Coordinates of C-alpha atoms and ligand atoms in Angstrom, one line a residue:
M1 CA -35.2 -169.7 -34.3
E2 CA -33.2 -172.9 -35.4
N3 CA -29.5 -172.8 -34.4
I4 CA -27.7 -175.0 -36.4
D5 CA -24.0 -174.7 -35.9
Q6 CA -22.2 -174.2 -39.1
P7 CA -19.2 -172.7 -37.9
Y8 CA -17.7 -170.1 -40.4
R9 CA -14.0 -171.0 -40.9
K10 CA -12.4 -169.4 -43.3
N11 CA -12.6 -165.9 -41.9
P12 CA -13.7 -165.4 -38.3
L13 CA -12.9 -161.7 -38.4
L14 CA -15.5 -161.1 -40.8
R15 CA -18.3 -162.4 -38.7
L16 CA -17.0 -160.3 -35.7
S17 CA -17.0 -157.3 -37.9
Y18 CA -20.6 -157.6 -38.9
N19 CA -21.3 -157.1 -35.3
L20 CA -20.1 -153.6 -35.4
I21 CA -21.9 -153.1 -38.8
A22 CA -25.3 -154.1 -37.9
P23 CA -26.3 -151.0 -36.1
L24 CA -25.1 -148.9 -38.9
Y25 CA -26.0 -151.0 -42.1
D26 CA -29.7 -149.8 -42.6
I27 CA -28.3 -146.2 -42.5
L28 CA -25.8 -146.8 -44.9
I29 CA -27.0 -149.3 -47.4
S30 CA -31.2 -149.0 -47.3
R31 CA -31.7 -145.9 -49.6
P32 CA -28.8 -146.3 -52.3
L33 CA -29.8 -149.9 -52.9
L34 CA -33.7 -150.0 -53.0
D35 CA -34.1 -149.5 -56.5
A36 CA -31.8 -152.3 -57.3
R37 CA -33.4 -154.5 -54.8
I38 CA -36.6 -153.9 -56.3
Q39 CA -35.3 -154.4 -59.7
S40 CA -33.7 -157.9 -58.7
L41 CA -36.9 -159.2 -56.8
R42 CA -39.3 -158.3 -60.0
A43 CA -37.6 -162.0 -61.2
M44 CA -39.6 -163.6 -58.2
P45 CA -42.9 -164.8 -59.2
S46 CA -45.8 -163.6 -56.8
D47 CA -48.7 -165.9 -58.5
V48 CA -47.7 -169.5 -57.4
A49 CA -46.5 -170.1 -53.8
G50 CA -42.9 -171.7 -53.4
K51 CA -40.3 -172.1 -50.6
V52 CA -37.7 -169.4 -50.8
L53 CA -34.1 -169.0 -49.4
L54 CA -32.5 -165.9 -48.4
S55 CA -29.0 -166.6 -47.9
G56 CA -26.9 -164.3 -45.7
V57 CA -30.3 -162.1 -45.1
G58 CA -28.4 -159.3 -43.1
T59 CA -30.7 -157.0 -41.4
G60 CA -33.6 -158.1 -43.7
L61 CA -34.1 -155.1 -46.1
D62 CA -35.2 -157.5 -48.8
L63 CA -38.2 -158.4 -46.4
P64 CA -40.8 -155.8 -47.0
L65 CA -40.3 -156.1 -50.8
L66 CA -41.1 -159.8 -51.1
P67 CA -44.3 -161.3 -52.0
A68 CA -46.2 -162.5 -49.0
I69 CA -47.0 -165.8 -50.9
H70 CA -44.2 -167.6 -50.4
R71 CA -42.8 -169.4 -47.5
Y72 CA -39.3 -168.0 -46.7
T73 CA -36.1 -169.3 -44.9
A74 CA -33.5 -166.7 -43.7
L75 CA -30.4 -167.6 -42.9
D76 CA -27.1 -165.4 -41.5
F77 CA -24.0 -166.3 -39.9
N78 CA -24.3 -163.1 -37.8
A79 CA -26.7 -162.9 -34.7
A80 CA -26.7 -159.3 -34.5
M81 CA -27.7 -159.0 -38.4
L82 CA -30.4 -161.8 -38.1
A83 CA -31.9 -160.5 -34.9
R84 CA -32.5 -157.0 -36.8
A85 CA -33.9 -159.0 -39.4
I86 CA -36.2 -161.0 -37.1
R87 CA -37.6 -157.4 -35.6
R88 CA -38.3 -156.1 -39.1
S89 CA -40.2 -159.2 -39.8
E90 CA -42.1 -159.0 -36.6
H91 CA -43.2 -155.2 -37.6
L92 CA -44.4 -156.5 -40.6
R93 CA -46.3 -159.2 -39.3
N94 CA -48.0 -156.6 -37.0
S95 CA -48.8 -154.2 -40.0
G96 CA -50.5 -156.9 -41.5
K97 CA -48.0 -158.0 -44.2
I98 CA -47.7 -161.5 -42.9
K99 CA -44.8 -163.2 -43.7
E100 CA -43.6 -166.7 -42.9
V101 CA -40.0 -166.9 -42.1
D102 CA -37.9 -169.7 -40.6
W103 CA -34.4 -168.2 -39.2
V104 CA -31.3 -170.1 -39.5
L105 CA -28.2 -169.0 -37.8
G106 CA -25.8 -170.7 -40.3
D107 CA -23.0 -170.5 -42.9
S108 CA -24.0 -169.7 -46.6
M109 CA -20.9 -171.5 -48.0
A110 CA -22.1 -174.8 -46.0
L111 CA -26.1 -174.5 -45.9
P112 CA -27.7 -176.7 -43.5
F113 CA -30.4 -178.0 -45.8
A114 CA -31.0 -181.2 -47.9
D115 CA -30.6 -181.1 -51.6
A116 CA -33.5 -179.7 -54.0
Q117 CA -35.6 -177.8 -51.1
F118 CA -36.2 -174.4 -52.5
D119 CA -38.0 -173.0 -55.7
H120 CA -35.8 -169.8 -55.4
V121 CA -32.7 -168.5 -53.7
V122 CA -32.1 -164.6 -52.9
L123 CA -28.2 -164.2 -52.9
H124 CA -28.4 -160.1 -52.3
L125 CA -24.9 -158.9 -51.2
I126 CA -23.5 -161.9 -49.9
L127 CA -21.6 -163.8 -53.3
A128 CA -19.0 -160.8 -53.2
V129 CA -18.8 -160.8 -49.1
V130 CA -18.0 -164.7 -48.5
P131 CA -14.3 -165.6 -48.8
Q132 CA -15.6 -168.4 -51.5
P133 CA -18.5 -167.2 -53.6
V134 CA -18.0 -170.5 -55.7
Q135 CA -18.7 -172.5 -52.5
C136 CA -21.7 -170.0 -51.7
L137 CA -23.4 -170.2 -55.1
S138 CA -22.7 -173.8 -55.6
E139 CA -24.5 -174.7 -52.2
A140 CA -27.4 -172.1 -53.4
A141 CA -27.6 -174.5 -56.5
R142 CA -27.6 -177.7 -54.5
V143 CA -30.6 -176.8 -52.4
L144 CA -32.2 -175.3 -55.4
K145 CA -35.1 -177.6 -57.1
P146 CA -34.5 -178.3 -60.6
G147 CA -35.9 -175.1 -63.0
G148 CA -35.6 -172.9 -59.9
T149 CA -34.2 -169.4 -60.1
I150 CA -31.1 -167.9 -57.8
L151 CA -31.8 -163.8 -57.7
V152 CA -28.1 -162.3 -57.7
L153 CA -27.5 -158.8 -56.8
D154 CA -24.1 -157.6 -55.8
K155 CA -20.9 -156.0 -57.2
F156 CA -18.8 -157.6 -59.7
L157 CA -15.9 -156.8 -61.8
H158 CA -15.7 -157.9 -65.4
P159 CA -13.3 -160.5 -66.5
H160 CA -9.6 -158.9 -66.9
Q161 CA -11.0 -155.4 -65.5
P162 CA -8.0 -153.7 -64.0
A163 CA -10.2 -151.7 -61.1
L164 CA -6.9 -151.1 -59.6
L165 CA -8.0 -149.1 -56.6
R166 CA -10.7 -152.0 -55.6
R167 CA -7.8 -154.6 -55.9
A168 CA -5.7 -152.5 -53.9
L169 CA -8.3 -152.0 -51.1
N170 CA -9.6 -155.4 -51.1
P171 CA -7.3 -157.1 -48.8
L172 CA -8.5 -154.8 -46.0
S173 CA -11.9 -154.8 -47.1
R174 CA -12.6 -158.5 -47.6
R175 CA -11.7 -159.1 -43.9
L176 CA -13.9 -156.2 -42.5
A177 CA -16.9 -156.0 -44.8
T178 CA -16.9 -157.4 -48.7
R179 CA -14.7 -158.3 -51.3
L180 CA -13.9 -155.9 -53.9
D181 CA -12.3 -158.3 -56.6
V182 CA -14.8 -160.7 -57.3
V183 CA -15.5 -161.7 -61.2
F184 CA -18.8 -163.1 -61.6
E185 CA -18.1 -164.9 -64.8
E186 CA -15.4 -166.6 -62.8
V187 CA -17.8 -167.6 -60.1
L188 CA -20.0 -168.9 -62.4
S189 CA -17.6 -171.0 -64.1
G190 CA -17.4 -172.9 -61.4
V191 CA -21.0 -173.9 -61.2
P192 CA -21.9 -175.6 -64.6
Q193 CA -25.4 -176.4 -63.6
L194 CA -26.6 -172.7 -63.6
Q195 CA -27.6 -170.8 -66.6
V196 CA -27.6 -167.0 -66.7
S197 CA -31.6 -165.9 -67.7
S198 CA -30.6 -162.2 -67.1
D199 CA -27.7 -159.8 -66.3
V200 CA -28.6 -156.2 -66.0
P201 CA -26.0 -153.7 -64.9
L202 CA -27.6 -151.5 -62.2
L203 CA -25.7 -149.0 -60.1
A204 CA -22.2 -147.6 -60.0
G205 CA -21.7 -147.9 -63.8
G206 CA -22.5 -151.5 -63.7
W207 CA -20.4 -152.7 -60.8
F208 CA -23.5 -153.7 -59.2
R209 CA -25.5 -155.9 -61.2
S210 CA -28.7 -157.7 -60.9
I211 CA -28.5 -161.6 -62.5
V212 CA -31.1 -164.0 -62.7
L213 CA -29.5 -167.8 -62.7
R214 CA -31.9 -170.6 -63.4
N215 CA -31.0 -174.4 -62.7
R216 CA -31.0 -176.5 -65.7
Ligands
SAM1 C1 -23.8 -157.2 -47.1 S1 -24.5 -158.0 -46.1 C2 -26.0 -158.2 -47.1 C3 -27.3 -158.4 -46.3 C4 -28.5 -158.6 -47.4 N1 -28.4 -159.8 -47.8 C5 -28.8 -157.2 -48.0 O1 -29.1 -157.5 -49.0 O2 -29.0 -156.3 -47.4 C6 -23.9 -159.4 -45.9 C7 -24.5 -160.3 -44.9 O3 -24.0 -161.7 -45.3 C8 -23.6 -162.2 -43.8 N2 -22.6 -163.4 -43.9 C9 -21.4 -163.2 -44.4 N3 -21.0 -164.0 -44.7 C10 -21.5 -165.1 -44.3 C11 -21.7 -166.3 -44.3 N4 -20.6 -167.4 -44.8 N5 -22.8 -167.3 -43.9 C12 -23.9 -166.5 -43.5 N6 -23.9 -165.2 -43.7 C13 -22.9 -164.3 -43.9 C14 -23.4 -161.0 -42.9 O4 -23.5 -161.3 -41.8 C15 -24.3 -159.8 -43.6 O5 -25.4 -159.9 -42.8

């Protein structure tokens, strides 16, 4: 595993918190979001081999759903989450579903990669987790080749949506697990080179959305 020092400076508690979340994560998240993951990953081509970045890979719940043809780089800032993803990929390899994965301990808001390296970037449940989602999306766009795609799956408020309970819970939630107040349109306006190809409402009355972005 490549261990690049990309310190996560803005919210150190969040990284610690994912140590506690890691053992519970699959039990809580795997089943409810499976269909949404499948829907999002449909946008990933499976005919032409490319380089794919999984930014904030977590425990690797996407791995079994990914086309084996691509070369993957999986990054997370929490070693406990990453360790689970590595174990999952070993199981996949043992069961004959070989996936080439390079593992990186790093920060999604300061990606340790040169510009225009990847054909696709997967941002599943990371944009609404990091304290600076524009920085996270902007970094994904930077490492993406021209014409490449970003697959986003996350929970977003719509512009001017009151969502009083979610906003009230946000000060605590953002420190421990995830933000609840991220408005996708505001994030996108900070990264103008990206264009929306599709935007599909999914779970929880469209709170969760599957969004495909293309690098102009
Ligand atoms: C909600 S989980 C999503 C994991 C996975 N993408 C999924 O779809 O299940 C958020 C993940 O992002 C990681 N994470 C949070 N902030 C990060 C950052 N700044 N850089 C890299 N990883 C981060 C956490 O460690 C955690 O594994």
